[in-house]
Amino acid sequence: GMSLDIASIDTISEINMDYTATIFLRQRWTDERLCFDGNKSLSLDGRLVEMLWVPDTFIVDSKKSFLHDITVENRLIRIYPNGTVLYALRITTTVACSMDLTKYPMDKQTCTLQLESWGYNINDVMFYWTRGNDSVRGLDMLRLAQYTVEDYFTSVSEAVYETGHYPKLVFHFELKRNILYFILETYVPSILLVVLSWVSFWISQSSVPARICIGVTTVLTMTTLMMGARTSLPNANCFIKAIDVYLGICFSFIFGALLEYAVAHFCTLWSAPDNVNETDSNKSSKTSIDRKKEKSKYSGCSSPMSIMKRLFCIFDCFHVKNPYHIDNYARFSFPLSFIVINVFYWVYYLYF
């Protein structure tokens, strides 16, 4: 029979995909050879464990573990008159935990602590939790930096290997990440950078240095923010995380604001010669109308020319007559589309 006390969960690493915890592992079994007369239990020196039979329990998926030995090895051996032995250890272990980071930092991770018998199979030893789910204590009092323990439970199973079937106990616990830190550290700054890029829509198109300075500065700052958000995550990671999606959206809007000014400024330069020649075109309007009437008589015979005219008409549809209206459209289209995308983003990652 086994029970656990979780003293602390020191670190939970997304880079290494593991967690480090300090636990008190208690094992109970009955050895009829150790029965003695009396009504009180007998506590023994931990060094006498070498003279007793003990289960060969090990922690599955443990990367490294050690038994505390200050000031002496942290072992407890207590024998009861009926031959029951209590064997307790204080262990710090680093255990692998497979994580799904696609919803990071709105993710939930389920980690396990598995206990197995190394050499004794199910015909030799039977493992069980002494008090079911109450066999594990201490999680309710833990305060973790980025996580909250939402749920935990125990289970009993068997490990199947080539050498046979072995008893196994599994402790499952579910961790939910606290998103407030990431909202203040990443989401709010990225939103403010997007809003800052929209300031250029209210600056005159003739103020080229001002608008270019805002566009380039916000793009570079957003790039730095994206690089900083990935420092605490695995470098070689196949996951496209929720925070990557959001930073990509913000970067697209900021870069789009810079491109908007490039298009508006180009259209302004393009429309300048048309404005200069507008007077001359008005003077020759009558002549052009007469020419169109004459050409219409022969339009049936010049199909290639009519096709070319249609193509020029299509290209003329994309011509912006007043480039200053581009900023007016951007003042409403950029914030509106950003709000709509944010609604879809938060609803999807929080509720699906």
PDB file of N, CA and C in Angstrom, residues 190-235:
ATOM      1  N   SER A 190       1.382  44.124 -27.271  1.00  0.00           N
ATOM      2  CA  SER A 190       1.179  43.911 -28.710  1.00  0.00           C
ATOM      3  C   SER A 190      -0.049  44.665 -29.208  1.00  0.00           C
ATOM      4  N   ILE A 191      -1.110  44.722 -28.396  1.00  0.00           N
ATOM      5  CA  ILE A 191      -2.305  45.485 -28.784  1.00  0.00           C
ATOM      6  C   ILE A 191      -1.978  46.973 -28.864  1.00  0.00           C
ATOM      7  N   LEU A 192      -1.207  47.470 -27.904  1.00  0.00           N
ATOM      8  CA  LEU A 192      -0.841  48.882 -27.916  1.00  0.00           C
ATOM      9  C   LEU A 192       0.036  49.220 -29.116  1.00  0.00           C
ATOM     10  N   LEU A 193       0.888  48.294 -29.528  1.00  0.00           N
ATOM     11  CA  LEU A 193       1.697  48.533 -30.721  1.00  0.00           C
ATOM     12  C   LEU A 193       0.835  48.603 -31.974  1.00  0.00           C
ATOM     13  N   VAL A 194      -0.176  47.761 -32.046  1.00  0.00           N
ATOM     14  CA  VAL A 194      -1.088  47.809 -33.191  1.00  0.00           C
ATOM     15  C   VAL A 194      -1.827  49.142 -33.220  1.00  0.00           C
ATOM     16  N   VAL A 195      -2.327  49.586 -32.066  1.00  0.00           N
ATOM     17  CA  VAL A 195      -3.029  50.866 -31.993  1.00  0.00           C
ATOM     18  C   VAL A 195      -2.076  52.008 -32.349  1.00  0.00           C
ATOM     19  N   LEU A 196      -0.829  51.914 -31.905  1.00  0.00           N
ATOM     20  CA  LEU A 196       0.150  52.955 -32.230  1.00  0.00           C
ATOM     21  C   LEU A 196       0.397  53.041 -33.731  1.00  0.00           C
ATOM     22  N   SER A 197       0.375  51.913 -34.409  1.00  0.00           N
ATOM     23  CA  SER A 197       0.580  51.943 -35.866  1.00  0.00           C
ATOM     24  C   SER A 197      -0.560  52.641 -36.588  1.00  0.00           C
ATOM     25  N   TRP A 198      -1.743  52.679 -35.963  1.00  0.00           N
ATOM     26  CA  TRP A 198      -2.886  53.361 -36.584  1.00  0.00           C
ATOM     27  C   TRP A 198      -2.791  54.876 -36.480  1.00  0.00           C
ATOM     28  N   VAL A 199      -1.917  55.387 -35.639  1.00  0.00           N
ATOM     29  CA  VAL A 199      -1.770  56.836 -35.504  1.00  0.00           C
ATOM     30  C   VAL A 199      -1.347  57.448 -36.820  1.00  0.00           C
ATOM     31  N   SER A 200      -0.620  56.704 -37.626  1.00  0.00           N
ATOM     32  CA  SER A 200      -0.152  57.239 -38.904  1.00  0.00           C
ATOM     33  C   SER A 200      -1.297  57.564 -39.849  1.00  0.00           C
ATOM     34  N   PHE A 201      -2.472  56.972 -39.657  1.00  0.00           N
ATOM     35  CA  PHE A 201      -3.606  57.262 -40.529  1.00  0.00           C
ATOM     36  C   PHE A 201      -4.099  58.692 -40.360  1.00  0.00           C
ATOM     37  N   TRP A 202      -3.789  59.306 -39.215  1.00  0.00           N
ATOM     38  CA  TRP A 202      -4.239  60.677 -38.941  1.00  0.00           C
ATOM     39  C   TRP A 202      -3.139  61.711 -39.227  1.00  0.00           C
ATOM     40  N   ILE A 203      -2.000  61.244 -39.708  1.00  0.00           N
ATOM     41  CA  ILE A 203      -0.908  62.144 -40.071  1.00  0.00           C
ATOM     42  C   ILE A 203      -0.966  62.400 -41.567  1.00  0.00           C
ATOM     43  N   SER A 204      -0.677  63.617 -41.951  1.00  0.00           N
ATOM     44  CA  SER A 204      -0.744  63.995 -43.357  1.00  0.00           C
ATOM     45  C   SER A 204       0.190  63.122 -44.189  1.00  0.00           C
ATOM     46  N   GLN A 205      -0.269  62.833 -45.410  1.00  0.00           N
ATOM     47  CA  GLN A 205       0.555  62.007 -46.290  1.00  0.00           C
ATOM     48  C   GLN A 205       1.818  62.719 -46.733  1.00  0.00           C
ATOM     49  N   SER A 206       1.851  64.015 -46.628  1.00  0.00           N
ATOM     50  CA  SER A 206       3.058  64.754 -46.994  1.00  0.00           C
ATOM     51  C   SER A 206       4.147  64.654 -45.935  1.00  0.00           C
ATOM     52  N   SER A 207       3.770  64.218 -44.715  1.00  0.00           N
ATOM     53  CA  SER A 207       4.752  64.061 -43.642  1.00  0.00           C
ATOM     54  C   SER A 207       5.394  62.678 -43.748  1.00  0.00           C
ATOM     55  N   VAL A 208       6.232  62.540 -44.744  1.00  0.00           N
ATOM     56  CA  VAL A 208       6.839  61.232 -45.018  1.00  0.00           C
ATOM     57  C   VAL A 208       7.716  60.742 -43.863  1.00  0.00           C
ATOM     58  N   PRO A 209       8.609  61.546 -43.306  1.00  0.00           N
ATOM     59  CA  PRO A 209       9.459  61.022 -42.222  1.00  0.00           C
ATOM     60  C   PRO A 209       8.674  60.560 -41.000  1.00  0.00           C
ATOM     61  N   ALA A 210       7.613  61.303 -40.647  1.00  0.00           N
ATOM     62  CA  ALA A 210       6.844  60.949 -39.456  1.00  0.00           C
ATOM     63  C   ALA A 210       6.154  59.606 -39.621  1.00  0.00           C
ATOM     64  N   ARG A 211       5.518  59.414 -40.771  1.00  0.00           N
ATOM     65  CA  ARG A 211       4.772  58.176 -40.968  1.00  0.00           C
ATOM     66  C   ARG A 211       5.706  56.980 -41.153  1.00  0.00           C
ATOM     67  N   ILE A 212       6.807  57.174 -41.838  1.00  0.00           N
ATOM     68  CA  ILE A 212       7.765  56.089 -41.994  1.00  0.00           C
ATOM     69  C   ILE A 212       8.382  55.726 -40.649  1.00  0.00           C
ATOM     70  N   CYS A 213       8.656  56.736 -39.834  1.00  0.00           N
ATOM     71  CA  CYS A 213       9.254  56.477 -38.522  1.00  0.00           C
ATOM     72  C   CYS A 213       8.322  55.651 -37.647  1.00  0.00           C
ATOM     73  N   ILE A 214       7.035  55.992 -37.626  1.00  0.00           N
ATOM     74  CA  ILE A 214       6.067  55.226 -36.826  1.00  0.00           C
ATOM     75  C   ILE A 214       5.955  53.800 -37.347  1.00  0.00           C
ATOM     76  N   GLY A 215       5.885  53.639 -38.668  1.00  0.00           N
ATOM     77  CA  GLY A 215       5.731  52.300 -39.239  1.00  0.00           C
ATOM     78  C   GLY A 215       6.916  51.408 -38.969  1.00  0.00           C
ATOM     79  N   VAL A 216       8.109  51.906 -39.206  1.00  0.00           N
ATOM     80  CA  VAL A 216       9.317  51.093 -39.008  1.00  0.00           C
ATOM     81  C   VAL A 216       9.539  50.792 -37.534  1.00  0.00           C
ATOM     82  N   THR A 217       9.300  51.785 -36.664  1.00  0.00           N
ATOM     83  CA  THR A 217       9.499  51.580 -35.228  1.00  0.00           C
ATOM     84  C   THR A 217       8.568  50.517 -34.676  1.00  0.00           C
ATOM     85  N   THR A 218       7.301  50.557 -35.053  1.00  0.00           N
ATOM     86  CA  THR A 218       6.350  49.560 -34.563  1.00  0.00           C
ATOM     87  C   THR A 218       6.658  48.173 -35.112  1.00  0.00           C
ATOM     88  N   VAL A 219       7.115  48.084 -36.343  1.00  0.00           N
ATOM     89  CA  VAL A 219       7.485  46.776 -36.903  1.00  0.00           C
ATOM     90  C   VAL A 219       8.671  46.179 -36.153  1.00  0.00           C
ATOM     91  N   LEU A 220       9.691  46.977 -35.897  1.00  0.00           N
ATOM     92  CA  LEU A 220      10.869  46.475 -35.188  1.00  0.00           C
ATOM     93  C   LEU A 220      10.539  46.120 -33.742  1.00  0.00           C
ATOM     94  N   THR A 221       9.722  46.942 -33.092  1.00  0.00           N
ATOM     95  CA  THR A 221       9.343  46.646 -31.704  1.00  0.00           C
ATOM     96  C   THR A 221       8.521  45.372 -31.621  1.00  0.00           C
ATOM     97  N   MET A 222       7.638  45.173 -32.577  1.00  0.00           N
ATOM     98  CA  MET A 222       6.826  43.962 -32.595  1.00  0.00           C
ATOM     99  C   MET A 222       7.705  42.732 -32.846  1.00  0.00           C
ATOM    100  N   THR A 223       8.701  42.871 -33.685  1.00  0.00           N
ATOM    101  CA  THR A 223       9.625  41.762 -33.927  1.00  0.00           C
ATOM    102  C   THR A 223      10.380  41.390 -32.663  1.00  0.00           C
ATOM    103  N   THR A 224      10.831  42.396 -31.925  1.00  0.00           N
ATOM    104  CA  THR A 224      11.516  42.134 -30.652  1.00  0.00           C
ATOM    105  C   THR A 224      10.592  41.457 -29.654  1.00  0.00           C
ATOM    106  N   LEU A 225       9.339  41.894 -29.607  1.00  0.00           N
ATOM    107  CA  LEU A 225       8.374  41.279 -28.694  1.00  0.00           C
ATOM    108  C   LEU A 225       8.117  39.820 -29.054  1.00  0.00           C
ATOM    109  N   MET A 226       8.048  39.516 -30.336  1.00  0.00           N
ATOM    110  CA  MET A 226       7.837  38.140 -30.773  1.00  0.00           C
ATOM    111  C   MET A 226       9.020  37.259 -30.407  1.00  0.00           C
ATOM    112  N   MET A 227      10.230  37.780 -30.539  1.00  0.00           N
ATOM    113  CA  MET A 227      11.412  36.993 -30.179  1.00  0.00           C
ATOM    114  C   MET A 227      11.490  36.769 -28.672  1.00  0.00           C
ATOM    115  N   GLY A 228      11.116  37.777 -27.887  1.00  0.00           N
ATOM    116  CA  GLY A 228      11.139  37.622 -26.439  1.00  0.00           C
ATOM    117  C   GLY A 228      10.106  36.642 -25.931  1.00  0.00           C
ATOM    118  N   ALA A 229       8.967  36.542 -26.624  1.00  0.00           N
ATOM    119  CA  ALA A 229       7.922  35.623 -26.187  1.00  0.00           C
ATOM    120  C   ALA A 229       8.307  34.167 -26.396  1.00  0.00           C
ATOM    121  N   ARG A 230       9.296  33.905 -27.233  1.00  0.00           N
ATOM    122  CA  ARG A 230       9.694  32.531 -27.529  1.00  0.00           C
ATOM    123  C   ARG A 230      10.899  32.064 -26.719  1.00  0.00           C
ATOM    124  N   THR A 231      11.448  32.936 -25.894  1.00  0.00           N
ATOM    125  CA  THR A 231      12.649  32.545 -25.158  1.00  0.00           C
ATOM    126  C   THR A 231      12.377  31.467 -24.119  1.00  0.00           C
ATOM    127  N   SER A 232      11.168  31.419 -23.575  1.00  0.00           N
ATOM    128  CA  SER A 232      10.850  30.437 -22.535  1.00  0.00           C
ATOM    129  C   SER A 232      10.238  29.165 -23.098  1.00  0.00           C
ATOM    130  N   LEU A 233      10.307  28.991 -24.412  1.00  0.00           N
ATOM    131  CA  LEU A 233       9.698  27.826 -25.054  1.00  0.00           C
ATOM    132  C   LEU A 233      10.752  27.054 -25.825  1.00  0.00           C
ATOM    133  N   PRO A 234      10.463  25.776 -26.139  1.00  0.00           N
ATOM    134  CA  PRO A 234      11.442  24.979 -26.890  1.00  0.00           C
ATOM    135  C   PRO A 234      11.759  25.603 -28.235  1.00  0.00           C
ATOM    136  N   ASN A 235      13.034  25.579 -28.617  1.00  0.00           N
ATOM    137  CA  ASN A 235      13.428  26.136 -29.905  1.00  0.00           C
ATOM    138  C   ASN A 235      12.941  25.264 -31.049  1.00  0.00           C
TER     139      ASN A 235
END
